[in-house]
Amino acid sequence: MLAVIETGGKQYRVAPGDLLKVERLDAKEGDTVEIQKVLAIGEGKDISVEKSTLDKAKVLAEVVSHGKSDKVTVFKMKRRKNYRKTRGHRQLFTQIRVKEIKVGGKKYGT
């Protein structure tokens, strides 16, 4: 069973047991998070995007860890104007493991 979820403004294709990095979530390590913004759900060629099905669907995931990603360097320059700026940024993330996908009363996963 696969699901397409949205969290942190990004979309992810997930299955039970997947480990992925998402934008920082406000939860402690070991907590279970419930993601209710499911955009599509199905298996193989049997994919459902019906609103009535997706309203009942949710994905349960366990928070594995929090961290910072690699540094991104932003460099701005205007030639012949003596203008140079260097900035850095490290994005915060949460690593989660998808435990199960629920559709109505059915459970898929561990």
Short mmCIF file of N, CA, C and O in Angstrom, two decimals:
data_model
loop_
_atom_site.label_atom_id
_atom_site.label_comp_id
_atom_site.label_asym_id
_atom_site.label_seq_id
_atom_site.Cartn_x
_atom_site.Cartn_y
_atom_site.Cartn_z
N MET A 1 0.85 -1.18 0.00
CA MET A 1 0.00 0.00 0.00
C MET A 1 0.89 1.24 0.00
O MET A 1 1.80 1.35 0.82
N LEU A 2 0.62 2.15 -0.92
CA LEU A 2 1.36 3.40 -1.01
C LEU A 2 0.43 4.57 -0.75
O LEU A 2 -0.78 4.48 -0.98
N ALA A 3 1.00 5.67 -0.28
CA ALA A 3 0.23 6.89 -0.06
C ALA A 3 1.11 8.08 -0.43
O ALA A 3 2.33 8.03 -0.30
N VAL A 4 0.48 9.12 -0.90
CA VAL A 4 1.16 10.39 -1.15
C VAL A 4 0.67 11.35 -0.09
O VAL A 4 -0.53 11.61 0.01
N ILE A 5 1.61 11.85 0.72
CA ILE A 5 1.25 12.76 1.82
C ILE A 5 1.88 14.11 1.60
O ILE A 5 2.83 14.25 0.82
N GLU A 6 1.35 15.11 2.30
CA GLU A 6 1.93 16.44 2.24
C GLU A 6 2.22 16.89 3.67
O GLU A 6 1.36 16.83 4.54
N THR A 7 3.45 17.32 3.89
CA THR A 7 3.85 17.88 5.18
C THR A 7 4.97 18.88 4.94
O THR A 7 5.87 18.63 4.15
N GLY A 8 4.88 20.00 5.61
CA GLY A 8 5.91 21.02 5.45
C GLY A 8 5.94 21.63 4.07
O GLY A 8 6.97 22.12 3.62
N GLY A 9 4.81 21.60 3.34
CA GLY A 9 4.76 22.18 2.01
C GLY A 9 5.35 21.31 0.92
O GLY A 9 5.46 21.73 -0.22
N LYS A 10 5.73 20.09 1.25
CA LYS A 10 6.31 19.17 0.28
C LYS A 10 5.49 17.89 0.25
O LYS A 10 4.84 17.53 1.21
N GLN A 11 5.57 17.18 -0.87
CA GLN A 11 4.83 15.94 -1.03
C GLN A 11 5.79 14.76 -1.04
O GLN A 11 6.87 14.85 -1.61
N TYR A 12 5.38 13.67 -0.40
CA TYR A 12 6.21 12.47 -0.28
C TYR A 12 5.38 11.23 -0.62
O TYR A 12 4.22 11.15 -0.23
N ARG A 13 5.99 10.29 -1.32
CA ARG A 13 5.35 8.99 -1.58
C ARG A 13 5.88 8.03 -0.53
O ARG A 13 7.10 7.81 -0.45
N VAL A 14 4.99 7.47 0.28
CA VAL A 14 5.42 6.65 1.41
C VAL A 14 4.73 5.29 1.40
O VAL A 14 3.65 5.13 0.85
N ALA A 15 5.39 4.33 2.02
CA ALA A 15 4.86 2.99 2.25
C ALA A 15 5.23 2.61 3.68
O ALA A 15 6.16 3.19 4.25
N PRO A 16 4.54 1.65 4.28
CA PRO A 16 4.91 1.25 5.64
C PRO A 16 6.36 0.77 5.71
O PRO A 16 6.82 0.03 4.86
N GLY A 17 7.07 1.26 6.72
CA GLY A 17 8.48 0.91 6.90
C GLY A 17 9.45 1.91 6.31
O GLY A 17 10.65 1.83 6.56
N ASP A 18 8.97 2.88 5.52
CA ASP A 18 9.86 3.88 4.91
C ASP A 18 10.43 4.82 5.96
O ASP A 18 9.78 5.16 6.94
N LEU A 19 11.66 5.24 5.72
CA LEU A 19 12.35 6.20 6.59
C LEU A 19 12.60 7.44 5.75
O LEU A 19 13.21 7.35 4.68
N LEU A 20 12.11 8.61 6.19
CA LEU A 20 12.30 9.81 5.40
C LEU A 20 12.50 11.03 6.26
O LEU A 20 12.13 11.04 7.43
N LYS A 21 13.12 12.05 5.64
CA LYS A 21 13.36 13.32 6.32
C LYS A 21 12.32 14.32 5.83
O LYS A 21 12.15 14.53 4.64
N VAL A 22 11.62 14.93 6.78
CA VAL A 22 10.60 15.94 6.47
C VAL A 22 10.97 17.22 7.19
O VAL A 22 11.87 17.24 8.04
N GLU A 23 10.27 18.30 6.86
CA GLU A 23 10.48 19.56 7.56
C GLU A 23 10.24 19.36 9.05
O GLU A 23 9.46 18.49 9.45
N ARG A 24 10.86 20.15 9.88
CA ARG A 24 10.82 19.99 11.33
C ARG A 24 9.39 19.90 11.85
O ARG A 24 8.56 20.75 11.58
N LEU A 25 9.10 18.83 12.61
CA LEU A 25 7.80 18.64 13.25
C LEU A 25 7.94 18.91 14.74
O LEU A 25 8.99 18.67 15.34
N ASP A 26 6.88 19.39 15.34
CA ASP A 26 6.88 19.71 16.76
C ASP A 26 6.47 18.48 17.55
O ASP A 26 5.33 18.37 18.02
N ALA A 27 7.39 17.52 17.67
CA ALA A 27 7.14 16.28 18.41
C ALA A 27 8.46 15.77 18.97
O ALA A 27 9.52 16.07 18.42
N LYS A 28 8.39 15.02 20.05
CA LYS A 28 9.60 14.47 20.65
C LYS A 28 10.00 13.17 19.98
O LYS A 28 9.18 12.51 19.35
N GLU A 29 11.25 12.79 20.15
CA GLU A 29 11.73 11.52 19.60
C GLU A 29 10.98 10.38 20.26
O GLU A 29 10.79 10.36 21.47
N GLY A 30 10.52 9.42 19.45
CA GLY A 30 9.76 8.29 19.97
C GLY A 30 8.26 8.50 19.91
O GLY A 30 7.49 7.55 20.04
N ASP A 31 7.81 9.74 19.72
CA ASP A 31 6.38 10.02 19.62
C ASP A 31 5.82 9.50 18.29
O ASP A 31 6.54 9.35 17.31
N THR A 32 4.52 9.27 18.28
CA THR A 32 3.84 8.89 17.05
C THR A 32 3.11 10.11 16.51
O THR A 32 2.38 10.77 17.23
N VAL A 33 3.36 10.42 15.23
CA VAL A 33 2.72 11.56 14.58
C VAL A 33 1.68 11.05 13.60
O VAL A 33 1.87 10.03 12.96
N GLU A 34 0.59 11.77 13.50
CA GLU A 34 -0.50 11.39 12.61
C GLU A 34 -0.57 12.44 11.50
O GLU A 34 -0.81 13.61 11.76
N ILE A 35 -0.36 12.01 10.26
CA ILE A 35 -0.41 12.91 9.11
C ILE A 35 -1.73 12.67 8.40
O ILE A 35 -1.98 11.58 7.88
N GLN A 36 -2.60 13.69 8.40
CA GLN A 36 -3.93 13.51 7.84
C GLN A 36 -4.07 14.09 6.44
O GLN A 36 -5.07 13.85 5.78
N LYS A 37 -3.08 14.82 5.98
CA LYS A 37 -3.14 15.39 4.63
C LYS A 37 -2.64 14.35 3.64
O LYS A 37 -1.47 14.33 3.26
N VAL A 38 -3.53 13.44 3.22
CA VAL A 38 -3.22 12.38 2.26
C VAL A 38 -3.79 12.81 0.91
O VAL A 38 -4.97 13.14 0.80
N LEU A 39 -2.95 12.82 -0.13
CA LEU A 39 -3.35 13.29 -1.44
C LEU A 39 -3.77 12.17 -2.38
O LEU A 39 -4.58 12.37 -3.28
N ALA A 40 -3.18 10.99 -2.21
CA ALA A 40 -3.53 9.82 -3.03
C ALA A 40 -3.20 8.57 -2.23
O ALA A 40 -2.31 8.58 -1.38
N ILE A 41 -3.90 7.50 -2.54
CA ILE A 41 -3.66 6.24 -1.82
C ILE A 41 -3.98 5.09 -2.76
O ILE A 41 -4.87 5.19 -3.60
N GLY A 42 -3.23 4.00 -2.64
CA GLY A 42 -3.51 2.85 -3.49
C GLY A 42 -2.33 1.92 -3.59
O GLY A 42 -1.31 2.08 -2.92
N GLU A 43 -2.49 0.94 -4.50
CA GLU A 43 -1.45 -0.06 -4.71
C GLU A 43 -1.49 -0.48 -6.17
O GLU A 43 -2.56 -0.80 -6.70
N GLY A 44 -0.34 -0.45 -6.82
CA GLY A 44 -0.28 -0.83 -8.23
C GLY A 44 -1.04 0.18 -9.09
O GLY A 44 -0.83 1.38 -9.00
N LYS A 45 -1.94 -0.34 -9.92
CA LYS A 45 -2.74 0.54 -10.79
C LYS A 45 -4.04 0.97 -10.12
O LYS A 45 -4.79 1.76 -10.68
N ASP A 46 -4.32 0.46 -8.93
CA ASP A 46 -5.53 0.79 -8.20
C ASP A 46 -5.26 1.95 -7.26
O ASP A 46 -5.04 1.76 -6.07
N ILE A 47 -5.26 3.18 -7.80
CA ILE A 47 -4.96 4.37 -7.00
C ILE A 47 -6.23 5.20 -6.87
O ILE A 47 -6.95 5.41 -7.84
N SER A 48 -6.49 5.66 -5.66
CA SER A 48 -7.69 6.44 -5.39
C SER A 48 -7.32 7.87 -5.02
O SER A 48 -6.44 8.10 -4.20
N VAL A 49 -8.01 8.82 -5.65
CA VAL A 49 -7.86 10.23 -5.30
C VAL A 49 -9.22 10.84 -4.97
O VAL A 49 -9.39 12.06 -5.01
N GLU A 50 -10.18 9.98 -4.64
CA GLU A 50 -11.52 10.44 -4.30
C GLU A 50 -11.52 11.12 -2.94
O GLU A 50 -10.92 10.63 -1.99
N LYS A 51 -12.21 12.25 -2.85
CA LYS A 51 -12.23 13.01 -1.61
C LYS A 51 -12.84 12.21 -0.46
O LYS A 51 -12.35 12.29 0.66
N SER A 52 -13.86 11.42 -0.74
CA SER A 52 -14.52 10.65 0.33
C SER A 52 -13.56 9.61 0.92
O SER A 52 -13.57 9.36 2.12
N THR A 53 -12.71 9.02 0.10
CA THR A 53 -11.73 8.03 0.59
C THR A 53 -10.59 8.72 1.32
O THR A 53 -10.15 8.25 2.37
N LEU A 54 -10.11 9.82 0.77
CA LEU A 54 -8.95 10.50 1.36
C LEU A 54 -9.27 11.18 2.68
O LEU A 54 -8.39 11.37 3.51
N ASP A 55 -10.52 11.57 2.89
CA ASP A 55 -10.90 12.18 4.17
C ASP A 55 -10.78 11.18 5.32
O ASP A 55 -10.53 11.57 6.46
N LYS A 56 -10.95 9.89 5.03
CA LYS A 56 -10.86 8.84 6.05
C LYS A 56 -9.45 8.31 6.21
O LYS A 56 -9.18 7.53 7.11
N ALA A 57 -8.54 8.70 5.33
CA ALA A 57 -7.18 8.15 5.33
C ALA A 57 -6.25 8.97 6.20
O ALA A 57 -6.37 10.19 6.31
N LYS A 58 -5.30 8.28 6.83
CA LYS A 58 -4.24 8.95 7.59
C LYS A 58 -3.03 8.04 7.65
O LYS A 58 -3.12 6.82 7.48
N VAL A 59 -1.89 8.65 7.89
CA VAL A 59 -0.62 7.93 7.96
C VAL A 59 -0.05 8.13 9.35
O VAL A 59 0.05 9.26 9.83
N LEU A 60 0.32 7.03 10.01
CA LEU A 60 0.94 7.08 11.32
C LEU A 60 2.43 6.85 11.17
O LEU A 60 2.86 5.91 10.51
N ALA A 61 3.22 7.73 11.78
CA ALA A 61 4.68 7.64 11.68
C ALA A 61 5.30 7.88 13.05
O ALA A 61 4.74 8.59 13.89
N GLU A 62 6.46 7.28 13.26
CA GLU A 62 7.20 7.43 14.51
C GLU A 62 8.37 8.37 14.28
O GLU A 62 9.09 8.24 13.29
N VAL A 63 8.56 9.32 15.19
CA VAL A 63 9.68 10.26 15.09
C VAL A 63 10.94 9.54 15.53
O VAL A 63 11.04 9.06 16.66
N VAL A 64 11.92 9.45 14.63
CA VAL A 64 13.17 8.77 14.92
C VAL A 64 14.19 9.74 15.49
O VAL A 64 14.81 9.48 16.52
N SER A 65 14.37 10.90 14.85
CA SER A 65 15.34 11.88 15.33
C SER A 65 15.07 13.25 14.72
O SER A 65 14.29 13.39 13.79
N HIS A 66 15.74 14.24 15.29
CA HIS A 66 15.72 15.61 14.77
C HIS A 66 17.15 15.97 14.40
O HIS A 66 18.11 15.41 14.95
N GLY A 67 17.32 16.92 13.50
CA GLY A 67 18.67 17.33 13.15
C GLY A 67 18.68 18.53 12.22
O GLY A 67 17.65 19.17 11.98
N LYS A 68 19.89 18.83 11.72
CA LYS A 68 20.08 19.91 10.76
C LYS A 68 20.71 19.32 9.51
O LYS A 68 21.60 18.47 9.60
N SER A 69 20.26 19.76 8.36
CA SER A 69 20.83 19.26 7.12
C SER A 69 22.15 19.99 6.83
O SER A 69 22.56 20.87 7.59
N ASP A 70 22.79 19.63 5.73
CA ASP A 70 24.05 20.25 5.35
C ASP A 70 23.86 21.73 5.07
O ASP A 70 22.78 22.18 4.71
N LYS A 71 24.97 22.47 5.19
CA LYS A 71 24.91 23.90 5.01
C LYS A 71 24.76 24.26 3.54
O LYS A 71 25.41 23.69 2.67
N VAL A 72 23.87 25.22 3.28
CA VAL A 72 23.69 25.78 1.94
C VAL A 72 24.27 27.18 1.98
O VAL A 72 23.89 27.99 2.82
N THR A 73 25.20 27.46 1.08
CA THR A 73 25.84 28.76 1.02
C THR A 73 25.15 29.61 -0.04
O THR A 73 24.99 29.18 -1.18
N VAL A 74 24.76 30.84 0.35
CA VAL A 74 24.13 31.77 -0.57
C VAL A 74 25.10 32.92 -0.78
O VAL A 74 25.51 33.58 0.17
N PHE A 75 25.50 33.15 -2.03
CA PHE A 75 26.48 34.19 -2.36
C PHE A 75 25.86 35.15 -3.35
O PHE A 75 25.37 34.74 -4.41
N LYS A 76 25.85 36.44 -3.00
CA LYS A 76 25.31 37.47 -3.89
C LYS A 76 26.44 38.42 -4.26
O LYS A 76 27.27 38.77 -3.42
N MET A 77 26.44 38.84 -5.53
CA MET A 77 27.50 39.72 -5.99
C MET A 77 27.00 40.57 -7.14
O MET A 77 26.23 40.08 -7.98
N LYS A 78 27.41 41.84 -7.15
CA LYS A 78 27.15 42.72 -8.29
C LYS A 78 28.50 43.19 -8.80
O LYS A 78 29.28 43.79 -8.04
N ARG A 79 28.78 42.85 -10.03
CA ARG A 79 30.10 43.15 -10.55
C ARG A 79 30.33 44.66 -10.67
O ARG A 79 29.42 45.43 -10.93
N ARG A 80 31.56 45.03 -10.44
CA ARG A 80 32.05 46.41 -10.52
C ARG A 80 31.37 47.35 -9.53
O ARG A 80 31.49 48.55 -9.66
N LYS A 81 30.67 46.86 -8.55
CA LYS A 81 30.00 47.71 -7.56
C LYS A 81 30.52 47.48 -6.15
O LYS A 81 30.00 48.06 -5.21
N ASN A 82 31.49 46.60 -6.01
CA ASN A 82 32.06 46.24 -4.71
C ASN A 82 30.97 45.76 -3.74
O ASN A 82 30.95 46.14 -2.58
N TYR A 83 30.08 44.94 -4.26
CA TYR A 83 28.99 44.40 -3.46
C TYR A 83 29.10 42.88 -3.43
O TYR A 83 29.02 42.22 -4.47
N ARG A 84 29.33 42.34 -2.24
CA ARG A 84 29.40 40.89 -2.08
C ARG A 84 28.79 40.54 -0.72
O ARG A 84 29.11 41.16 0.28
N LYS A 85 27.93 39.53 -0.70
CA LYS A 85 27.34 39.05 0.55
C LYS A 85 27.40 37.53 0.54
O LYS A 85 27.06 36.89 -0.45
N THR A 86 27.80 36.95 1.65
CA THR A 86 27.80 35.51 1.81
C THR A 86 26.96 35.17 3.03
O THR A 86 27.17 35.72 4.11
N ARG A 87 26.02 34.30 2.83
CA ARG A 87 25.15 33.86 3.91
C ARG A 87 25.10 32.34 3.88
O ARG A 87 25.22 31.72 2.83
N GLY A 88 24.85 31.75 5.03
CA GLY A 88 24.71 30.30 5.12
C GLY A 88 23.40 29.94 5.81
O GLY A 88 22.83 30.75 6.55
N HIS A 89 22.94 28.73 5.55
CA HIS A 89 21.67 28.30 6.13
C HIS A 89 21.70 26.79 6.32
O HIS A 89 22.14 26.06 5.44
N ARG A 90 21.26 26.32 7.48
CA ARG A 90 21.10 24.88 7.73
C ARG A 90 19.65 24.64 8.11
O ARG A 90 19.18 25.10 9.13
N GLN A 91 18.96 23.88 7.27
CA GLN A 91 17.53 23.63 7.47
C GLN A 91 17.32 22.55 8.53
O GLN A 91 18.00 21.53 8.53
N LEU A 92 16.37 22.77 9.42
CA LEU A 92 16.02 21.78 10.44
C LEU A 92 15.13 20.71 9.83
O LEU A 92 14.30 20.99 8.97
N PHE A 93 15.32 19.46 10.24
CA PHE A 93 14.50 18.38 9.73
C PHE A 93 14.14 17.41 10.85
O PHE A 93 14.72 17.42 11.92
N THR A 94 13.14 16.58 10.58
CA THR A 94 12.74 15.50 11.46
C THR A 94 12.76 14.22 10.64
O THR A 94 12.21 14.18 9.55
N GLN A 95 13.40 13.21 11.16
CA GLN A 95 13.44 11.92 10.48
C GLN A 95 12.33 11.05 11.06
O GLN A 95 12.26 10.86 12.27
N ILE A 96 11.47 10.53 10.17
CA ILE A 96 10.34 9.72 10.62
C ILE A 96 10.35 8.36 9.94
O ILE A 96 10.90 8.21 8.85
N ARG A 97 9.74 7.38 10.61
CA ARG A 97 9.56 6.05 10.04
C ARG A 97 8.05 5.79 9.97
O ARG A 97 7.35 5.88 10.97
N VAL A 98 7.56 5.50 8.77
CA VAL A 98 6.14 5.27 8.55
C VAL A 98 5.78 3.91 9.15
O VAL A 98 6.36 2.89 8.79
N LYS A 99 4.83 3.91 10.09
CA LYS A 99 4.42 2.67 10.74
C LYS A 99 3.25 2.02 10.02
O LYS A 99 3.30 0.83 9.72
N GLU A 100 2.20 2.80 9.75
CA GLU A 100 1.05 2.22 9.07
C GLU A 100 0.24 3.27 8.35
O GLU A 100 0.31 4.46 8.66
N ILE A 101 -0.54 2.79 7.38
CA ILE A 101 -1.45 3.63 6.62
C ILE A 101 -2.86 3.13 6.93
O ILE A 101 -3.13 1.95 6.80
N LYS A 102 -3.72 4.05 7.36
CA LYS A 102 -5.10 3.69 7.70
C LYS A 102 -6.05 4.31 6.69
O LYS A 102 -5.95 5.48 6.37
N VAL A 103 -6.98 3.48 6.21
CA VAL A 103 -8.03 3.95 5.32
C VAL A 103 -9.34 3.48 5.92
O VAL A 103 -9.65 2.29 5.90
N GLY A 104 -10.11 4.40 6.47
CA GLY A 104 -11.34 4.01 7.16
C GLY A 104 -10.99 3.15 8.36
O GLY A 104 -10.29 3.55 9.26
N GLY A 105 -11.42 1.88 8.38
CA GLY A 105 -11.11 0.96 9.46
C GLY A 105 -9.97 0.02 9.14
O GLY A 105 -9.51 -0.72 10.00
N LYS A 106 -9.51 0.02 7.88
CA LYS A 106 -8.45 -0.92 7.48
C LYS A 106 -7.07 -0.35 7.80
O LYS A 106 -6.83 0.84 7.67
N LYS A 107 -6.17 -1.25 8.21
CA LYS A 107 -4.78 -0.86 8.51
C LYS A 107 -3.85 -1.58 7.54
O LYS A 107 -4.02 -2.77 7.27
N TYR A 108 -2.85 -0.87 7.05
CA TYR A 108 -1.84 -1.45 6.19
C TYR A 108 -0.49 -1.13 6.81
O TYR A 108 -0.17 0.02 7.08
N GLY A 109 0.32 -2.13 7.07
CA GLY A 109 1.63 -1.92 7.65
C GLY A 109 1.81 -2.71 8.92
O GLY A 109 1.03 -3.60 9.25
N THR A 110 2.84 -2.34 9.68
CA THR A 110 3.18 -3.07 10.90
C THR A 110 2.39 -2.60 12.08
O THR A 110 1.93 -1.51 12.17
#
